[in-house]
Amino acid sequence: METPITKKKNIFSAIQPTGTFTLGNYLGALKYWVRFQENEDYNAIFCIADEHALTVRQVPSELRNRTLEAYAMIMACGIDPEKSLFFIQNHVPAHAQAAWILNCYTQFGELSRMTQFKDKSAKHADNINAGLFTYPALMAADILLYQTDIVPVGDDQKQHVEIARNIAQRFNSVYGDVFNIPEPLIAKVGARIMSLQDPAKKMSKSDENINSYILLTDTNDQIIKKFKRAVTDSEASVKYRNGKTGVSNLMSILSVTTGKTFEQIETEFEGKGYGDFKTAVAEAVIAEIEPVRNEYERLIKDKAYLEQCYRKGAEKASKIANRTLGKMYKKVGFLPL
Ligand code: TRP
């Protein structure tokens, strides 16, 4: 019998360099990225989407710093540029080039239906720019250039992966098989880590209340204080259920950081108050992110090493991306130079 040849699957994901990452980014995305990197069945490709960040107004020096900080922080979380393809979007011009072409295969109507566009144009009413509108075409370029099979994203980005699929199918139906059709992958646990102050909202660093989020750069004392202040309820029972959103959110955090199930956590804290429970959550989070913070402090000082890594990443990524871009150019009928 022939041995089946199993092809590795390409997984692609990206994150915007909008300031220091939160515990939500870590548990919902970055931790999974590292798992894919370590899994032999996947080629892991990760990118810092600085071009997407430009769809809202940025202070140039801050964008520059944050991009480097994001690169260092993601490495500190465990992304190893020798094992993963890890680069910065603007360093690979094929993304912007492919996005232009894909824009011409994307309909005004479908872009108008994107909930993120509607939300962001309401929030930034003074700057509803064309980039904000065509954001999904650039994201489709990111994904499709690498012949991606799987796109791990938060549930807020699922619609963008779906439009990328539609664009790819449309292009393929005109020109033949140019793109692989990607699938979104939404993590179940950890995908939505909620605010510690208002568990109806997603944990976000743009929240005005700094107690609502944990940053990966927070000190141990800050982490303990923020968990002590986390909103719970008046029942004093550690149970995962509807109506106990604060406690359930803390249980999710404890579950993803320790690997314990909700049942195990409920049993462990049976008859104990929220004080002990919150301390346990804070300790589990510290155990997980203290090493990340230390590694980050070391890496961010080593600018030469970081530059060497993102330079190599851009070179490797360009090779792959340019192959797909070349096919696109040929198919649409550009006269080659
Ligand atoms: N839009 C994504 C976000 O804001 C980031 C992103 C850009 C992305 N390009 C991507 C995610 C491609 C997945 C695949 O979270």
Short mmCIF file of C-alpha atoms and ligand atoms in Angstrom, two decimals:
data_model
loop_
_atom_site.label_atom_id
_atom_site.label_comp_id
_atom_site.label_asym_id
_atom_site.label_seq_id
_atom_site.Cartn_x
_atom_site.Cartn_y
_atom_site.Cartn_z
CA MET A 1 0.00 0.00 0.00
CA GLU A 2 1.16 3.49 -0.74
CA THR A 3 1.84 5.74 2.18
CA PRO A 4 -0.40 8.78 1.97
CA ILE A 5 1.47 12.01 1.45
CA THR A 6 0.03 14.49 3.89
CA LYS A 7 0.69 18.04 2.88
CA LYS A 8 1.27 20.54 5.67
CA LYS A 9 -1.51 23.07 6.05
CA ASN A 10 -0.72 26.77 5.85
CA ILE A 11 -2.06 28.80 8.71
CA PHE A 12 -1.97 32.58 8.53
CA SER A 13 -2.91 35.18 11.08
CA ALA A 14 -2.12 38.81 11.74
CA ILE A 15 -2.55 41.38 14.46
CA GLN A 16 -2.52 45.17 14.41
CA PRO A 17 0.24 46.98 16.31
CA THR A 18 -2.17 49.09 18.34
CA GLY A 19 -0.27 49.41 21.61
CA THR A 20 0.71 46.81 24.17
CA PHE A 21 -1.21 43.57 23.93
CA THR A 22 -3.72 42.55 26.56
CA LEU A 23 -4.29 39.25 28.31
CA GLY A 24 -7.22 38.88 25.89
CA ASN A 25 -4.90 39.08 22.86
CA TYR A 26 -2.58 36.59 24.53
CA LEU A 27 -5.14 33.97 25.57
CA GLY A 28 -7.37 34.45 22.53
CA ALA A 29 -4.72 34.62 19.82
CA LEU A 30 -1.01 34.64 20.59
CA LYS A 31 -1.04 31.48 22.72
CA TYR A 32 -2.76 29.62 19.87
CA TRP A 33 -0.25 30.97 17.38
CA VAL A 34 2.53 29.32 19.38
CA ARG A 35 0.62 26.02 19.40
CA PHE A 36 0.32 26.08 15.63
CA GLN A 37 4.01 26.87 15.34
CA GLU A 38 4.85 23.81 17.44
CA ASN A 39 2.48 21.52 15.51
CA GLU A 40 4.23 19.56 12.75
CA ASP A 41 1.10 19.54 10.59
CA TYR A 42 1.22 23.28 9.93
CA ASN A 43 3.31 25.94 8.26
CA ALA A 44 2.76 28.90 10.55
CA ILE A 45 2.76 32.40 9.02
CA PHE A 46 2.22 35.51 11.16
CA CYS A 47 2.22 39.17 10.31
CA ILE A 48 1.98 42.55 12.00
CA ALA A 49 -0.70 44.44 10.10
CA ASP A 50 0.72 47.96 10.21
CA GLU A 51 -1.00 48.89 6.95
CA HIS A 52 -4.38 48.07 8.45
CA ALA A 53 -3.52 50.27 11.43
CA LEU A 54 -3.36 53.27 9.09
CA THR A 55 -7.11 53.11 8.49
CA VAL A 56 -7.45 55.14 11.68
CA ARG A 57 -5.28 58.19 12.32
CA GLN A 58 -1.90 57.32 13.90
CA VAL A 59 0.92 59.37 15.40
CA PRO A 60 3.84 58.32 13.14
CA SER A 61 6.47 57.95 15.87
CA GLU A 62 4.03 55.93 17.97
CA LEU A 63 3.09 53.62 15.12
CA ARG A 64 6.80 53.01 14.48
CA ASN A 65 7.51 52.20 18.15
CA ARG A 66 4.43 50.07 18.56
CA THR A 67 5.23 48.02 15.50
CA LEU A 68 8.66 47.14 16.87
CA GLU A 69 7.20 46.55 20.34
CA ALA A 70 4.54 44.27 18.89
CA TYR A 71 7.19 42.32 17.01
CA ALA A 72 9.25 41.89 20.19
CA MET A 73 6.21 41.02 22.31
CA ILE A 74 5.03 38.33 19.90
CA MET A 75 8.51 36.81 19.96
CA ALA A 76 8.46 36.99 23.76
CA CYS A 77 5.17 35.04 23.69
CA GLY A 78 7.03 32.23 21.94
CA ILE A 79 6.92 32.93 18.21
CA ASP A 80 10.32 31.90 16.93
CA PRO A 81 11.19 33.42 13.54
CA GLU A 82 13.21 30.28 12.76
CA LYS A 83 10.10 28.13 13.12
CA SER A 84 7.38 30.49 11.92
CA LEU A 85 7.38 32.91 9.05
CA PHE A 86 7.02 36.18 10.98
CA PHE A 87 7.12 39.59 9.32
CA ILE A 88 5.76 43.12 9.13
CA GLN A 89 3.13 43.78 6.46
CA ASN A 90 4.61 46.94 4.91
CA HIS A 91 7.96 45.16 4.43
CA VAL A 92 6.30 42.87 1.88
CA PRO A 93 5.03 45.17 -0.89
CA ALA A 94 3.11 42.29 -2.50
CA HIS A 95 0.36 42.81 0.10
CA ALA A 96 -0.46 46.32 -1.09
CA GLN A 97 0.01 45.31 -4.72
CA ALA A 98 -2.31 42.31 -4.45
CA ALA A 99 -4.83 44.36 -2.47
CA TRP A 100 -5.23 46.77 -5.40
CA ILE A 101 -6.08 43.93 -7.76
CA LEU A 102 -8.43 42.28 -5.26
CA ASN A 103 -10.17 45.64 -4.77
CA CYS A 104 -11.23 45.37 -8.38
CA TYR A 105 -12.84 41.99 -7.63
CA THR A 106 -14.66 43.17 -4.53
CA GLN A 107 -18.10 44.72 -4.68
CA PHE A 108 -19.16 47.99 -3.10
CA GLY A 109 -22.27 46.24 -1.78
CA GLU A 110 -20.40 43.50 0.05
CA LEU A 111 -17.98 45.96 1.64
CA SER A 112 -20.93 48.08 2.77
CA ARG A 113 -22.27 45.12 4.75
CA MET A 114 -19.15 44.67 6.90
CA THR A 115 -20.08 45.24 10.53
CA GLN A 116 -16.57 46.43 11.41
CA PHE A 117 -16.84 49.15 8.76
CA LYS A 118 -20.19 50.25 10.14
CA ASP A 119 -18.86 50.29 13.72
CA LYS A 120 -15.62 52.05 12.89
CA SER A 121 -17.22 54.66 10.67
CA ALA A 122 -19.62 55.48 13.50
CA LYS A 123 -16.68 55.74 15.91
CA HIS A 124 -14.44 57.79 13.60
CA ALA A 125 -17.12 59.86 11.86
CA ASP A 126 -14.57 62.56 11.00
CA ASN A 127 -12.33 60.12 9.08
CA ILE A 128 -14.33 57.59 7.09
CA ASN A 129 -11.56 57.03 4.57
CA ALA A 130 -11.49 54.69 1.59
CA GLY A 131 -8.89 52.49 3.33
CA LEU A 132 -11.32 51.80 6.15
CA PHE A 133 -13.86 50.75 3.55
CA THR A 134 -11.54 48.51 1.52
CA TYR A 135 -9.80 47.09 4.60
CA PRO A 136 -11.18 43.58 3.82
CA ALA A 137 -9.51 43.55 0.37
CA LEU A 138 -6.10 44.14 2.00
CA MET A 139 -6.88 41.46 4.54
CA ALA A 140 -7.86 39.11 1.70
CA ALA A 141 -4.49 39.85 0.07
CA ASP A 142 -2.69 38.99 3.33
CA ILE A 143 -4.44 35.65 3.49
CA LEU A 144 -4.56 34.64 -0.17
CA LEU A 145 -0.94 35.45 -1.07
CA TYR A 146 0.23 32.58 1.15
CA GLN A 147 -2.22 29.98 -0.21
CA THR A 148 -3.64 29.82 3.29
CA ASP A 149 -5.76 26.90 4.48
CA ILE A 150 -6.67 28.12 7.96
CA VAL A 151 -7.06 31.59 9.47
CA PRO A 152 -7.32 31.62 13.27
CA VAL A 153 -9.12 34.82 14.25
CA GLY A 154 -11.40 36.27 16.90
CA ASP A 155 -15.11 36.16 16.16
CA ASP A 156 -15.07 39.86 15.22
CA GLN A 157 -12.89 39.00 12.19
CA LYS A 158 -14.89 36.04 10.93
CA GLN A 159 -16.83 38.15 8.45
CA HIS A 160 -13.56 39.38 6.94
CA VAL A 161 -12.32 35.84 6.40
CA GLU A 162 -15.63 35.00 4.76
CA ILE A 163 -15.34 37.91 2.33
CA ALA A 164 -11.75 36.79 1.57
CA ARG A 165 -13.19 33.38 0.64
CA ASN A 166 -15.78 35.00 -1.60
CA ILE A 167 -13.18 37.16 -3.33
CA ALA A 168 -10.93 34.12 -3.86
CA GLN A 169 -13.76 32.03 -5.26
CA ARG A 170 -14.80 34.84 -7.59
CA PHE A 171 -11.23 35.30 -8.86
CA ASN A 172 -10.76 31.55 -9.29
CA SER A 173 -14.03 31.18 -11.17
CA VAL A 174 -12.82 33.71 -13.74
CA TYR A 175 -9.15 32.69 -14.00
CA GLY A 176 -8.82 29.11 -12.75
CA ASP A 177 -7.21 27.95 -9.52
CA VAL A 178 -5.04 30.85 -8.41
CA PHE A 179 -5.94 30.88 -4.71
CA ASN A 180 -6.47 28.27 -2.09
CA ILE A 181 -9.82 28.82 -0.36
CA PRO A 182 -9.16 29.56 3.34
CA GLU A 183 -11.28 28.59 6.33
CA PRO A 184 -11.71 30.72 9.46
CA LEU A 185 -10.91 29.07 12.77
CA ILE A 186 -12.48 30.60 15.85
CA ALA A 187 -11.05 29.41 19.17
CA LYS A 188 -13.77 28.33 21.57
CA VAL A 189 -12.25 28.98 24.97
CA GLY A 190 -10.30 32.16 25.32
CA ALA A 191 -11.64 33.70 22.12
CA ARG A 192 -13.52 36.25 24.13
CA ILE A 193 -11.83 37.36 27.29
CA MET A 194 -14.12 40.03 28.68
CA SER A 195 -13.47 43.30 30.50
CA LEU A 196 -12.78 42.84 34.23
CA GLN A 197 -15.02 45.83 34.98
CA ASP A 198 -17.87 45.24 32.56
CA PRO A 199 -18.02 41.57 31.54
CA ALA A 200 -20.55 42.40 28.80
CA LYS A 201 -17.72 44.03 26.82
CA LYS A 202 -14.63 42.44 25.28
CA MET A 203 -11.35 43.16 27.12
CA SER A 204 -9.81 46.06 25.19
CA LYS A 205 -6.86 48.37 25.69
CA SER A 206 -8.95 51.22 24.28
CA ASP A 207 -11.20 51.09 27.37
CA GLU A 208 -10.89 54.25 29.49
CA ASN A 209 -10.88 52.22 32.71
CA ILE A 210 -7.39 50.75 33.11
CA ASN A 211 -8.72 48.27 35.66
CA SER A 212 -10.78 46.60 32.95
CA TYR A 213 -7.80 45.04 31.19
CA ILE A 214 -4.51 43.30 31.95
CA LEU A 215 -1.59 44.30 29.75
CA LEU A 216 1.23 41.86 29.08
CA THR A 217 3.54 44.56 30.42
CA ASP A 218 1.67 44.96 33.75
CA THR A 219 3.70 44.26 36.88
CA ASN A 220 2.70 41.43 39.21
CA ASP A 221 1.33 43.97 41.71
CA GLN A 222 -0.81 45.61 39.06
CA ILE A 223 -2.14 42.21 37.99
CA ILE A 224 -3.09 41.28 41.55
CA LYS A 225 -4.79 44.65 42.14
CA LYS A 226 -6.78 44.47 38.91
CA PHE A 227 -8.07 40.98 39.66
CA LYS A 228 -8.97 41.97 43.23
CA ARG A 229 -11.11 44.76 41.77
CA ALA A 230 -12.68 42.58 39.09
CA VAL A 231 -16.47 42.70 39.02
CA THR A 232 -18.21 39.53 40.26
CA ASP A 233 -21.65 39.26 41.93
CA SER A 234 -23.12 38.99 45.40
CA GLU A 235 -23.56 35.21 45.46
CA ALA A 236 -20.08 34.11 46.55
CA SER A 237 -20.19 30.91 44.50
CA VAL A 238 -17.70 29.97 41.83
CA LYS A 239 -19.98 28.61 39.09
CA TYR A 240 -19.86 28.92 35.31
CA ARG A 241 -23.27 29.98 34.12
CA ASN A 242 -25.45 32.63 32.51
CA GLY A 243 -26.06 35.62 34.69
CA LYS A 244 -22.65 35.17 36.36
CA THR A 245 -20.67 36.77 33.56
CA GLY A 246 -17.96 38.26 35.79
CA VAL A 247 -17.23 34.99 37.59
CA SER A 248 -17.54 32.99 34.35
CA ASN A 249 -15.00 35.26 32.66
CA LEU A 250 -12.53 34.77 35.54
CA MET A 251 -13.13 31.03 35.32
CA SER A 252 -12.35 31.08 31.58
CA ILE A 253 -9.09 32.88 32.32
CA LEU A 254 -8.20 30.32 35.00
CA SER A 255 -9.17 27.46 32.73
CA VAL A 256 -7.05 28.58 29.75
CA THR A 257 -4.04 29.42 31.93
CA THR A 258 -4.06 26.22 34.00
CA GLY A 259 -5.74 23.71 31.69
CA LYS A 260 -8.31 22.91 34.39
CA THR A 261 -11.91 22.29 33.33
CA PHE A 262 -14.80 24.37 34.67
CA GLU A 263 -15.95 21.39 36.76
CA GLN A 264 -12.53 21.05 38.35
CA ILE A 265 -12.49 24.75 39.15
CA GLU A 266 -16.01 24.62 40.63
CA THR A 267 -15.02 21.70 42.87
CA GLU A 268 -11.79 23.34 43.94
CA PHE A 269 -13.54 26.52 45.08
CA GLU A 270 -16.65 24.92 46.57
CA GLY A 271 -17.51 26.80 49.74
CA LYS A 272 -14.68 29.31 49.33
CA GLY A 273 -15.19 33.02 48.81
CA TYR A 274 -14.26 35.14 45.81
CA GLY A 275 -11.13 36.40 47.56
CA ASP A 276 -9.33 33.05 47.28
CA PHE A 277 -10.65 32.53 43.79
CA LYS A 278 -9.44 35.91 42.54
CA THR A 279 -6.01 35.33 44.08
CA ALA A 280 -5.79 31.98 42.29
CA VAL A 281 -6.70 33.62 38.96
CA ALA A 282 -4.13 36.38 39.47
CA GLU A 283 -1.44 33.84 40.35
CA ALA A 284 -2.19 31.70 37.31
CA VAL A 285 -2.01 34.75 35.07
CA ILE A 286 1.27 35.88 36.65
CA ALA A 287 2.79 32.42 36.19
CA GLU A 288 1.92 32.64 32.53
CA ILE A 289 2.88 36.20 31.66
CA GLU A 290 5.78 37.01 33.98
CA PRO A 291 8.23 35.02 31.80
CA VAL A 292 6.76 36.71 28.71
CA ARG A 293 7.31 40.15 30.25
CA ASN A 294 10.90 39.30 31.21
CA GLU A 295 11.69 38.02 27.74
CA TYR A 296 10.10 41.13 26.23
CA GLU A 297 12.27 43.43 28.37
CA ARG A 298 15.34 41.58 27.14
CA LEU A 299 14.32 41.56 23.45
CA ILE A 300 13.19 45.18 23.16
CA LYS A 301 16.69 46.30 24.14
CA ASP A 302 18.21 44.26 21.33
CA LYS A 303 17.16 46.32 18.32
CA ALA A 304 19.85 44.84 16.08
CA TYR A 305 18.60 41.30 16.67
CA LEU A 306 14.96 42.32 16.12
CA GLU A 307 15.92 44.00 12.86
CA GLN A 308 17.77 40.91 11.73
CA CYS A 309 14.66 38.82 12.44
CA TYR A 310 12.12 41.01 10.67
CA ARG A 311 14.46 41.53 7.73
CA LYS A 312 14.79 37.77 7.21
CA GLY A 313 11.05 37.36 7.71
CA ALA A 314 10.31 39.95 5.02
CA GLU A 315 12.69 38.28 2.57
CA LYS A 316 11.19 34.84 3.08
CA ALA A 317 7.62 36.16 2.96
CA SER A 318 8.28 38.17 -0.21
CA LYS A 319 9.46 35.07 -2.03
CA ILE A 320 6.22 33.23 -1.31
CA ALA A 321 3.95 36.23 -1.78
CA ASN A 322 5.56 37.24 -5.07
CA ARG A 323 4.88 33.81 -6.52
CA THR A 324 1.14 34.27 -6.03
CA LEU A 325 1.28 37.93 -7.07
CA GLY A 326 3.06 36.93 -10.30
CA LYS A 327 0.23 34.52 -11.09
CA MET A 328 -2.34 37.23 -10.42
CA TYR A 329 -0.52 39.70 -12.71
CA LYS A 330 -0.40 37.15 -15.49
CA LYS A 331 -4.04 36.14 -15.13
CA VAL A 332 -5.43 39.69 -15.16
CA GLY A 333 -3.41 40.52 -18.27
CA PHE A 334 -0.69 42.90 -17.07
CA LEU A 335 2.09 43.32 -19.61
CA PRO A 336 5.16 41.88 -17.88
CA LEU A 337 8.25 44.03 -17.45
N1 TRP B 1 -7.97 42.65 10.83
C1 TRP B 1 -7.32 41.85 11.84
C2 TRP B 1 -7.60 42.45 13.23
O1 TRP B 1 -7.73 43.63 13.35
C3 TRP B 1 -5.84 41.77 11.63
C4 TRP B 1 -5.53 41.15 10.32
C5 TRP B 1 -5.02 41.78 9.22
C6 TRP B 1 -5.68 39.78 9.98
N2 TRP B 1 -4.84 40.89 8.21
C7 TRP B 1 -5.24 39.67 8.64
C8 TRP B 1 -6.13 38.66 10.68
C9 TRP B 1 -5.27 38.43 7.99
C10 TRP B 1 -6.17 37.43 10.02
C11 TRP B 1 -5.73 37.32 8.67
O2 TRP B 1 -7.64 41.74 14.18
#
